Short mmCIF file of C-alpha atoms and ligand atoms in Angstrom, two decimals:
data_model
loop_
_atom_site.label_atom_id
_atom_site.label_comp_id
_atom_site.label_asym_id
_atom_site.label_seq_id
_atom_site.Cartn_x
_atom_site.Cartn_y
_atom_site.Cartn_z
CA UNK C 1 52.62 12.42 -7.00
CA UNK C 2 49.72 10.51 -6.46
CA UNK C 3 46.52 11.88 -6.40
CA UNK C 4 44.09 10.00 -3.19
CA UNK C 5 40.77 8.87 -4.51
CA UNK C 6 38.10 8.56 -2.10
CA UNK C 7 36.59 5.51 -2.84
CA UNK C 8 32.90 6.14 -3.68
CA UNK C 9 31.85 3.55 -0.96
CA UNK C 10 33.31 5.65 2.02
CA UNK C 11 31.10 8.29 3.88
CA UNK C 12 28.21 7.55 2.80
CA UNK C 13 24.15 8.38 4.17
CA UNK C 14 24.29 6.44 6.85
CA UNK C 15 20.75 6.62 7.03
CA UNK C 16 20.85 4.80 3.51
CA UNK C 17 23.52 2.42 4.13
CA UNK C 18 21.39 1.61 7.46
CA UNK C 19 17.75 1.04 5.38
CA UNK C 20 17.65 -2.42 5.28
CA UNK C 21 17.08 -3.98 1.76
CA UNK C 22 13.77 -5.71 0.19
CA UNK C 23 14.22 -9.54 1.72
CA UNK C 24 11.48 -9.82 -1.08
CA UNK C 25 13.19 -9.01 -4.16
CA UNK C 26 16.85 -10.60 -2.76
CA UNK C 27 14.29 -13.82 -3.35
CA UNK C 28 13.07 -12.67 -5.81
CA UNK C 29 16.34 -12.21 -7.79
CA UNK C 30 17.67 -15.36 -6.65
CA UNK C 31 14.94 -17.13 -8.02
CA UNK C 32 14.94 -15.36 -11.40
CA UNK C 33 14.90 -18.04 -14.21
CA UNK C 34 13.43 -20.87 -12.41
CA UNK C 35 11.48 -22.80 -14.94
CA UNK C 36 7.61 -23.42 -13.58
CA UNK C 37 7.77 -20.89 -10.71
CA UNK C 38 4.44 -19.29 -9.73
CA UNK C 39 5.65 -15.96 -8.06
CA UNK C 40 3.31 -15.11 -5.31
CA UNK C 41 5.28 -12.84 -3.51
CA UNK C 42 4.91 -9.72 -5.27
CA UNK C 43 1.69 -7.09 -4.44
CA UNK C 44 -0.14 -6.01 -8.03
CA UNK C 45 -2.94 -7.33 -10.07
CA UNK C 46 -2.13 -10.02 -12.57
CA UNK C 47 -4.93 -8.17 -15.01
CA UNK C 48 -3.16 -5.55 -18.22
CA UNK C 49 -4.55 -2.04 -17.53
CA UNK C 50 -7.42 -1.87 -19.02
CA UNK C 51 -7.14 -0.92 -22.46
CA UNK C 52 -9.03 2.22 -22.77
CA UNK C 53 -6.78 3.62 -20.19
CA UNK C 54 -3.51 2.50 -22.73
CA UNK C 55 -5.36 4.19 -25.29
CA UNK C 56 -6.12 7.12 -23.95
CA UNK C 57 -2.08 7.71 -23.08
CA UNK C 58 -1.04 6.34 -26.71
CA UNK C 59 -3.70 9.61 -27.93
CA UNK C 60 -1.49 11.90 -25.62
CA UNK C 61 1.73 10.69 -26.36
CA UNK C 62 0.62 11.15 -29.99
CA UNK C 63 -0.30 14.70 -29.50
CA UNK C 64 3.22 15.47 -27.64
CA UNK C 65 2.32 16.05 -24.49
CA UNK C 66 5.49 14.82 -23.94
CA UNK C 67 6.57 17.96 -21.68
CA UNK C 68 6.58 19.10 -17.84
CA UNK C 69 3.30 20.03 -16.27
CA UNK C 70 1.64 21.54 -13.65
CA UNK C 71 4.03 20.66 -10.08
CA UNK C 72 0.11 19.95 -8.73
CA UNK C 73 -0.90 17.94 -11.85
CA UNK C 74 -3.22 18.93 -15.02
CA UNK C 75 -5.74 20.51 -13.35
CA UNK C 76 -8.58 18.55 -15.48
CA UNK C 77 -7.03 15.82 -13.39
CA UNK C 78 -7.17 17.48 -10.22
CA UNK C 79 -10.73 18.43 -10.73
CA UNK C 80 -11.51 14.96 -11.61
CA UNK C 81 -10.08 13.71 -8.61
CA UNK C 82 -11.85 15.97 -6.94
CA UNK C 83 -15.19 14.81 -8.60
CA UNK C 84 -14.24 11.11 -7.97
CA UNK C 85 -13.30 11.37 -4.00
CA UNK C 86 -16.52 14.30 -3.30
CA UNK C 87 -18.81 11.07 -4.76
CA UNK C 88 -17.03 8.39 -3.35
CA UNK C 89 -17.73 10.06 0.01
CA UNK C 90 -20.68 11.96 -0.63
CA UNK C 91 -19.00 15.21 0.71
CA UNK C 92 -16.90 18.08 -0.78
CA UNK C 93 -13.85 17.90 -1.26
CA UNK C 94 -12.00 20.63 -3.40
CA UNK C 95 -9.48 20.63 -5.98
CA UNK C 96 -7.33 22.92 -3.88
CA UNK C 97 -6.63 19.45 -1.85
CA UNK C 98 -5.19 17.54 -4.52
CA UNK C 99 -1.93 17.10 -5.37
CA UNK C 100 -1.36 14.31 -8.44
CA UNK C 101 2.11 12.55 -7.60
CA UNK C 102 4.43 10.16 -9.52
CA UNK C 103 2.68 6.90 -7.41
CA UNK C 104 0.90 6.37 -3.92
CA UNK C 105 4.88 6.09 -2.85
CA UNK C 106 6.19 9.57 -4.26
CA UNK C 107 3.09 10.56 -2.04
CA UNK C 108 4.04 8.99 1.14
CA UNK C 109 7.37 10.79 0.55
CA UNK C 110 5.77 13.98 0.15
CA UNK C 111 3.68 14.13 3.42
CA UNK C 112 6.65 12.84 5.92
CA UNK C 113 8.77 15.59 4.06
CA UNK C 114 5.88 17.99 4.78
CA UNK C 115 5.77 16.92 8.59
CA UNK C 116 8.76 15.90 9.67
CA UNK C 117 11.81 17.95 11.05
CA UNK C 118 14.69 15.72 12.51
CA UNK C 119 14.49 13.28 15.15
CA UNK C 120 10.56 13.62 15.60
CA UNK C 121 8.23 10.09 16.06
CA UNK C 122 6.19 8.25 13.93
CA UNK C 123 4.21 5.75 14.96
CA UNK C 124 2.52 2.68 12.86
CA UNK C 125 1.07 -0.71 12.82
CA UNK C 126 2.85 -4.30 11.81
CA UNK C 127 2.85 -6.22 9.97
CA UNK C 128 3.49 -3.43 7.23
CA UNK C 129 3.89 -2.80 3.96
CA UNK C 130 7.92 -2.37 4.69
CA UNK C 131 8.33 0.80 2.79
CA UNK C 132 5.76 2.39 5.52
CA UNK C 133 8.37 1.85 7.52
CA UNK C 134 11.24 2.88 5.26
CA UNK C 135 10.17 5.94 4.08
CA UNK C 136 10.11 8.05 7.07
CA UNK C 137 12.98 5.80 8.71
CA UNK C 138 14.95 7.13 5.36
CA UNK C 139 13.73 10.76 6.15
CA UNK C 140 15.91 10.79 10.03
CA UNK C 141 12.46 9.86 12.37
CA UNK C 142 11.47 7.45 14.87
CA UNK C 143 9.35 4.37 14.57
CA UNK C 144 7.01 3.28 17.47
CA UNK C 145 5.47 0.03 15.98
CA UNK C 146 2.09 -1.45 17.49
CA UNK C 147 0.91 -5.18 16.15
CA UNK C 148 -2.38 -6.47 15.36
CA UNK C 149 -4.07 -8.68 17.22
CA UNK C 150 -5.55 -11.75 15.91
CA UNK C 151 -9.59 -12.26 17.27
CA UNK C 152 -12.28 -14.43 16.39
CA UNK C 153 -10.40 -15.76 12.95
CA UNK C 154 -9.81 -11.76 12.02
CA UNK C 155 -7.22 -9.24 12.20
CA UNK C 156 -8.07 -6.90 14.86
CA UNK C 157 -6.94 -3.16 16.26
CA UNK C 158 -6.72 -2.34 20.12
CA UNK C 159 -7.31 0.69 19.45
CA UNK C 160 -7.12 1.99 23.10
CA UNK C 161 -3.46 0.62 23.57
CA UNK C 162 -2.57 1.77 20.13
CA UNK C 163 -3.55 5.56 20.69
CA UNK C 164 -1.70 5.13 24.42
CA UNK C 165 1.26 3.87 22.36
CA UNK C 166 1.46 6.63 19.69
CA UNK C 167 1.32 9.20 22.47
CA UNK C 168 4.78 10.42 21.69
CA UNK C 169 4.34 10.47 18.32
CA UNK C 170 3.85 13.77 15.86
CA UNK C 171 2.37 11.66 13.45
CA UNK C 172 0.25 8.39 13.01
CA UNK C 173 0.89 6.73 10.20
CA UNK C 174 -2.77 3.73 9.43
CA UNK C 175 -2.75 1.47 6.13
CA UNK C 176 -5.86 0.72 6.21
CA UNK C 177 -6.78 -1.51 3.87
CA UNK C 178 -3.94 -2.96 4.81
CA UNK C 179 -0.65 -4.61 2.88
CA UNK C 180 0.08 -7.41 4.07
CA UNK C 181 -2.64 -8.57 5.89
CA UNK C 182 -5.52 -7.24 4.33
CA UNK C 183 -7.39 -6.30 7.41
CA UNK C 184 -9.90 -3.00 7.42
CA UNK C 185 -10.09 -0.74 10.26
CA UNK C 186 -14.12 0.15 10.78
CA UNK C 187 -15.48 3.83 10.26
CA UNK C 188 -16.32 4.10 14.17
CA UNK C 189 -12.73 2.98 14.92
CA UNK C 190 -11.70 6.05 12.53
CA UNK C 191 -13.50 8.35 14.26
CA UNK C 192 -12.21 7.38 17.82
CA UNK C 193 -8.85 8.03 16.28
CA UNK C 194 -9.50 11.16 14.84
CA UNK C 195 -10.98 12.34 17.36
CA UNK C 196 -7.74 11.45 20.16
CA UNK C 197 -5.49 12.77 17.85
CA UNK C 198 -7.18 15.80 17.26
CA UNK C 199 -7.64 16.61 20.43
CA UNK C 200 -3.37 16.13 21.28
CA UNK C 201 -3.00 17.76 17.89
CA UNK C 202 -1.35 14.70 16.21
CA UNK C 203 -1.34 14.07 12.02
CA UNK C 204 -2.81 11.27 10.69
CA UNK C 205 -0.73 9.73 7.47
CA UNK C 206 -3.60 7.49 6.24
CA UNK C 207 -2.24 5.11 3.06
CA UNK C 208 -5.86 4.22 1.32
CA UNK C 209 -3.94 2.56 -1.86
CA UNK C 210 -6.62 -0.47 -0.88
CA UNK C 211 -9.32 2.09 -0.80
CA UNK C 212 -11.28 -0.23 -3.50
CA UNK C 213 -9.91 -3.63 -3.28
CA UNK C 214 -13.07 -4.31 -0.95
CA UNK C 215 -15.21 -6.84 -1.53
CA UNK C 216 -18.43 -6.29 0.55
CA UNK C 217 -18.38 -2.37 -0.27
CA UNK C 218 -17.80 0.06 -2.93
CA UNK C 219 -15.37 1.46 -0.96
CA UNK C 220 -13.50 0.51 2.52
CA UNK C 221 -14.01 3.20 5.21
CA UNK C 222 -11.54 6.57 5.24
CA UNK C 223 -10.15 8.61 7.56
CA UNK C 224 -11.66 11.57 5.26
CA UNK C 225 -15.43 10.12 6.23
CA UNK C 226 -14.40 11.38 9.97
CA UNK C 227 -12.57 14.55 9.61
CA UNK C 228 -13.19 18.36 8.86
CA UNK C 229 -10.76 19.80 5.84
CA UNK C 230 -8.78 21.35 7.64
CA UNK C 231 -8.07 18.98 10.55
CA UNK C 232 -4.41 17.37 10.30
CA UNK C 233 -5.20 14.66 8.05
CA UNK C 234 -2.87 13.77 4.93
CA UNK C 235 -4.79 10.91 3.03
CA UNK C 236 -2.50 8.35 0.05
CA UNK C 237 -3.45 7.28 -3.20
CA UNK C 238 -3.06 5.85 -6.04
CA UNK C 239 -3.50 4.38 -9.67
CA UNK C 240 -1.64 1.18 -9.34
CA UNK C 241 -3.61 -0.98 -7.11
CA UNK C 242 -7.65 -0.54 -8.65
CA UNK C 243 -6.77 -0.19 -12.02
CA UNK C 244 -3.71 -1.99 -12.32
CA UNK C 245 -1.25 0.40 -13.59
CA UNK C 246 1.63 -0.20 -11.42
CA UNK C 247 3.93 0.67 -13.75
CA UNK C 248 2.22 3.92 -14.73
CA UNK C 249 3.49 5.66 -11.32
CA UNK C 250 0.69 7.77 -10.25
CA UNK C 251 -1.18 8.25 -7.33
CA UNK C 252 -1.87 11.51 -5.17
CA UNK C 253 -2.49 13.04 -2.02
CA UNK C 254 -5.49 14.75 -0.51
CA UNK C 255 -4.71 17.07 2.02
CA UNK C 256 -5.47 20.39 3.47
CA UNK C 257 -5.66 23.20 1.68
CA UNK C 258 -3.63 25.19 3.99
CA UNK C 259 -0.62 22.38 2.83
CA UNK C 260 -0.98 21.94 -0.52
CA UNK C 261 1.44 24.80 -1.78
CA UNK C 262 4.21 23.34 0.65
CA UNK C 263 3.20 20.25 -1.52
CA UNK C 264 3.87 22.27 -4.72
CA UNK C 265 6.92 23.80 -3.28
CA UNK C 266 8.79 20.65 -2.17
CA UNK C 267 7.82 17.93 -4.84
CA UNK C 268 9.75 21.04 -7.29
CA UNK C 269 12.76 19.84 -5.64
CA UNK C 270 12.36 16.04 -6.88
CA UNK C 271 9.94 14.60 -9.59
CA UNK C 272 8.77 18.35 -10.33
CA UNK C 273 5.58 16.90 -11.99
CA UNK C 274 4.02 13.76 -13.11
CA UNK C 275 4.19 12.13 -16.91
CA UNK C 276 1.66 14.58 -19.10
CA UNK C 277 0.33 10.82 -20.99
CA UNK C 278 0.08 9.35 -17.57
CA UNK C 279 -2.54 12.14 -16.12
CA UNK C 280 -4.44 11.45 -19.20
CA UNK C 281 -4.49 7.96 -18.65
CA UNK C 282 -5.69 8.50 -15.38
CA UNK C 283 -8.18 11.35 -15.64
CA UNK C 284 -10.11 7.97 -18.19
CA UNK C 285 -9.30 5.75 -15.50
CA UNK C 286 -11.63 7.89 -12.96
CA UNK C 287 -14.27 8.80 -15.44
CA UNK C 288 -14.21 4.91 -16.96
CA UNK C 289 -13.37 2.53 -15.10
CA UNK C 290 -15.82 1.77 -12.08
CA UNK C 291 -16.48 -1.78 -14.15
CA UNK C 292 -13.08 -2.82 -14.23
CA UNK C 293 -12.88 -2.11 -10.23
CA UNK C 294 -15.78 -3.93 -9.18
CA UNK C 295 -15.14 -6.90 -11.95
CA UNK C 296 -11.83 -7.18 -10.81
CA UNK C 297 -13.18 -7.04 -7.04
CA UNK C 298 -15.11 -9.52 -7.70
CA UNK C 299 -11.66 -11.92 -8.70
CA UNK C 300 -10.17 -11.35 -6.14
CA UNK C 301 -12.67 -12.32 -3.84
CA UNK C 302 -13.52 -15.47 -5.51
CA UNK C 303 -9.61 -15.47 -4.88
CA UNK C 304 -9.61 -14.80 -1.53
CA UNK C 305 -12.29 -18.01 -1.13
CA UNK C 306 -10.55 -20.49 -2.25
CA UNK C 307 -7.54 -19.19 -0.21
CA UNK C 308 -10.11 -19.45 3.16
CA UNK C 309 -11.30 -22.82 1.71
CA UNK C 310 -8.40 -24.66 0.48
CA UNK C 311 -5.34 -22.90 2.84
CA UNK C 312 -6.74 -21.57 5.52
CA UNK C 313 -9.13 -24.74 6.39
CA UNK C 314 -5.43 -26.38 7.01
CA UNK C 315 -4.49 -27.49 10.85
CA UNK C 316 -0.68 -26.71 10.46
CA UNK C 317 -1.93 -22.71 8.96
CA UNK C 318 -3.20 -20.32 11.08
CA UNK C 319 -5.05 -17.27 8.22
CA UNK C 320 -7.26 -14.93 9.17
CA UNK C 321 -9.65 -14.01 7.27
CA UNK C 322 -8.69 -10.93 4.91
CA UNK C 323 -11.56 -8.47 3.96
CA UNK C 324 -9.97 -6.31 1.72
CA UNK C 325 -6.75 -5.79 -0.70
CA UNK C 326 -5.36 -9.35 -2.26
CA UNK C 327 -3.36 -10.67 0.55
CA UNK C 328 -3.11 -13.38 2.44
CA UNK C 329 -1.04 -13.48 5.59
CA UNK C 330 -0.75 -16.82 6.71
CA UNK C 331 1.36 -18.53 9.93
CA UNK C 332 2.80 -22.45 8.76
CA UNK C 333 3.02 -23.45 12.76
CA UNK C 334 6.29 -25.79 13.53
CA UNK C 335 8.65 -23.13 10.74
CA UNK C 336 11.33 -21.29 12.73
CA UNK C 337 12.94 -19.96 9.66
CA UNK C 338 10.51 -17.78 7.39
CA UNK C 339 12.79 -16.53 4.71
CA UNK C 340 14.64 -20.33 4.18
CA UNK C 341 11.25 -21.99 4.44
CA UNK C 342 10.34 -19.19 1.53
CA UNK C 343 13.61 -20.58 -0.05
CA UNK C 344 12.58 -24.02 0.12
CA UNK C 345 9.12 -23.22 -1.16
CA UNK C 346 10.56 -21.73 -4.17
CA UNK C 347 12.96 -24.87 -4.64
CA UNK C 348 11.11 -27.80 -4.14
CA UNK C 349 7.20 -26.55 -4.89
CA UNK C 350 8.22 -22.88 -7.37
CA UNK C 351 6.05 -21.59 -5.09
CA UNK C 352 7.16 -17.74 -4.50
CA UNK C 353 5.99 -16.48 -1.39
CA UNK C 354 7.47 -13.27 0.52
CA UNK C 355 8.56 -13.99 4.78
CA UNK C 356 7.18 -12.30 7.01
CA UNK C 357 10.40 -10.85 7.94
CA UNK C 358 9.81 -8.51 5.13
CA UNK C 359 6.68 -7.13 6.59
CA UNK C 360 8.25 -6.56 10.78
CA UNK C 361 6.24 -9.56 11.90
CA UNK C 362 9.11 -10.60 14.20
CA UNK C 363 7.61 -13.99 14.91
CA UNK C 364 9.01 -17.15 12.23
CA UNK C 365 6.03 -19.08 9.77
CA UNK C 366 4.64 -16.06 8.71
CA UNK C 367 4.30 -15.54 5.02
CA UNK C 368 2.34 -13.19 2.15
CA UNK C 369 0.67 -14.27 -0.36
CA UNK C 370 -1.13 -12.02 -2.82
CA UNK C 371 -3.63 -13.57 -4.26
CA UNK C 372 -4.43 -11.33 -6.92
CA UNK C 373 -3.77 -15.00 -9.60
CA UNK C 374 -6.77 -16.99 -12.61
CA UNK C 375 -8.46 -19.77 -10.32
CA UNK C 376 -6.36 -21.50 -12.03
CA UNK C 377 -3.37 -20.31 -11.40
CA UNK C 378 -3.98 -20.41 -7.57
CA UNK C 379 -4.77 -23.72 -7.21
CA UNK C 380 -1.64 -24.84 -8.67
CA UNK C 381 0.18 -23.26 -6.06
CA UNK C 382 -2.26 -24.27 -3.38
CA UNK C 383 -1.54 -28.08 -4.89
CA UNK C 384 2.23 -27.04 -4.76
CA UNK C 385 1.96 -25.93 -1.31
CA UNK C 386 0.04 -28.02 0.63
CA UNK C 387 2.52 -30.84 0.82
CA UNK C 388 5.16 -28.70 2.30
CA UNK C 389 2.74 -27.51 5.24
C1 PLP J 401 -0.13 0.37 1.63
C2 PLP J 401 1.03 0.59 0.14
N1 PLP J 401 1.15 1.62 0.11
C3 PLP J 401 1.64 1.76 -1.07
C4 PLP J 401 2.29 1.69 -1.99
C5 PLP J 401 2.64 2.11 -2.83
O1 PLP J 401 1.71 1.91 -4.47
P1 PLP J 401 2.93 2.92 -5.58
O2 PLP J 401 3.63 3.38 -5.23
O3 PLP J 401 3.00 1.43 -6.72
O4 PLP J 401 1.32 3.75 -6.16
C6 PLP J 401 1.66 0.11 -1.64
C7 PLP J 401 2.84 -0.60 -3.02
O5 PLP J 401 2.25 -2.31 -3.10
C8 PLP J 401 1.08 -0.84 -0.78
O6 PLP J 401 0.65 -1.14 -0.89
#
C-alpha cells in the first residue's frame, strides 16, 4: 500500500498565503551583490549603536543574564521607561502601564491581538509602513484606509474627513511621525481625534516609534499628551530608531493599566519575554542616550535639508517636506511603473529606492528614500539619480 502524503504546501492559512510579500525586500534581494550600490530603501539609522549601549549588553551577557525574564519586562526597565515617559510628556505614567516587547513590530502585534475579534475593522492612514496594514490583516481584520493629502508643500490630514471615514472601525491606527512620509500630527489635531473617538468608544493604536526623530523640538506630539490614563489608547514605541538599535529587537507599549495583564498573558504564547541582555542595554540607552538622540536628529535635519535643496527643487519632482523621521517620499513625474523604475535605478544609477507601491500609494511614480546617510553618501546618491529624473 502506498502512503498518501499531503503536500506541505497545501491547506495553509489563506491569510498568510494572501499577505503581500514585501516589494522592497524582493527588489533588495534581487540587487544583492550589485557592486557600488547605494541602498536607500531600508529604514534604519546609518550610525552604529553607541558603544556604551553595547557595553551594557556585553556586561549583562558576562554576568550570565541569558535566561527567561519577566513577561512584561524586567522591573528595572519598566521603571526606567516609566520615568523616561513621565519626563518626556510631563505627566505621571506609572510602570504598571508599561509592557516591554520584543521590538515595535511585536508591540504592534500584541496591541492588535488584545483588541481584534474576527472581522473587526481597523482604520488607518496611507501612505503607510506596509507592516501596519499587514499585521491587522493577518489577524483577520478588515481595513479602511484614508490617504494623506499634500497642502502647501507638506503632508496634510483632513481630520474631519478621516473621522468620518473611520466611523465603522473598532480601532484607529495612527503612525505619527510617519514612515514613509515624515508627516507629523500636531497636538490640537490629536486632541480633536481623541475626543471624538473617546465619545464613540473607538480605540487608538498610536505608532510613535519615530517620536524622537524630530528636527524642531525634543519629542513629537503624542496621544499621551492629550489622553487620560484609562482612555482607549495603546502607544507603540521602539528602541530601534532613536538609539540606532534595529537589531536589538526591543520595544514597549504604554497602555491603560487595566490592559497590562492581558498583554502579559498573550505575550507568553509567542515571545514569552524580551532578552534580558537587550533590556540592560535599553535601560542605559534611556538614561544616557539623550546626547546621541539630539546629535543624530541634527544629522537627519541636515540630510533632510540636502534632500530639500537638491531633490525637492527639481522641476520633475514633487517632494513634500518631511517634518520628522528620516524619509523623503517623493514623486517623479511621468513615471508609470514605480517598481520597474526602481529596478532601472538599481541598474543604471546604482541607487536603491523603495517604490511607493510598497506603502499603498497606488498613484505611480512615488518612491521612498531613507536619508539617514552621511552627507557624502547622500550627495553621491543624488548626483547619480538626477540624470534619471
Ligand atoms: C512606523 C513603524 N512602526 C514600527 C516599526 C517597527 O520597528 P521595530 O520592529 O524595529 O521596533 C517600523 C520599522 O521600520 C516603522 O517604520
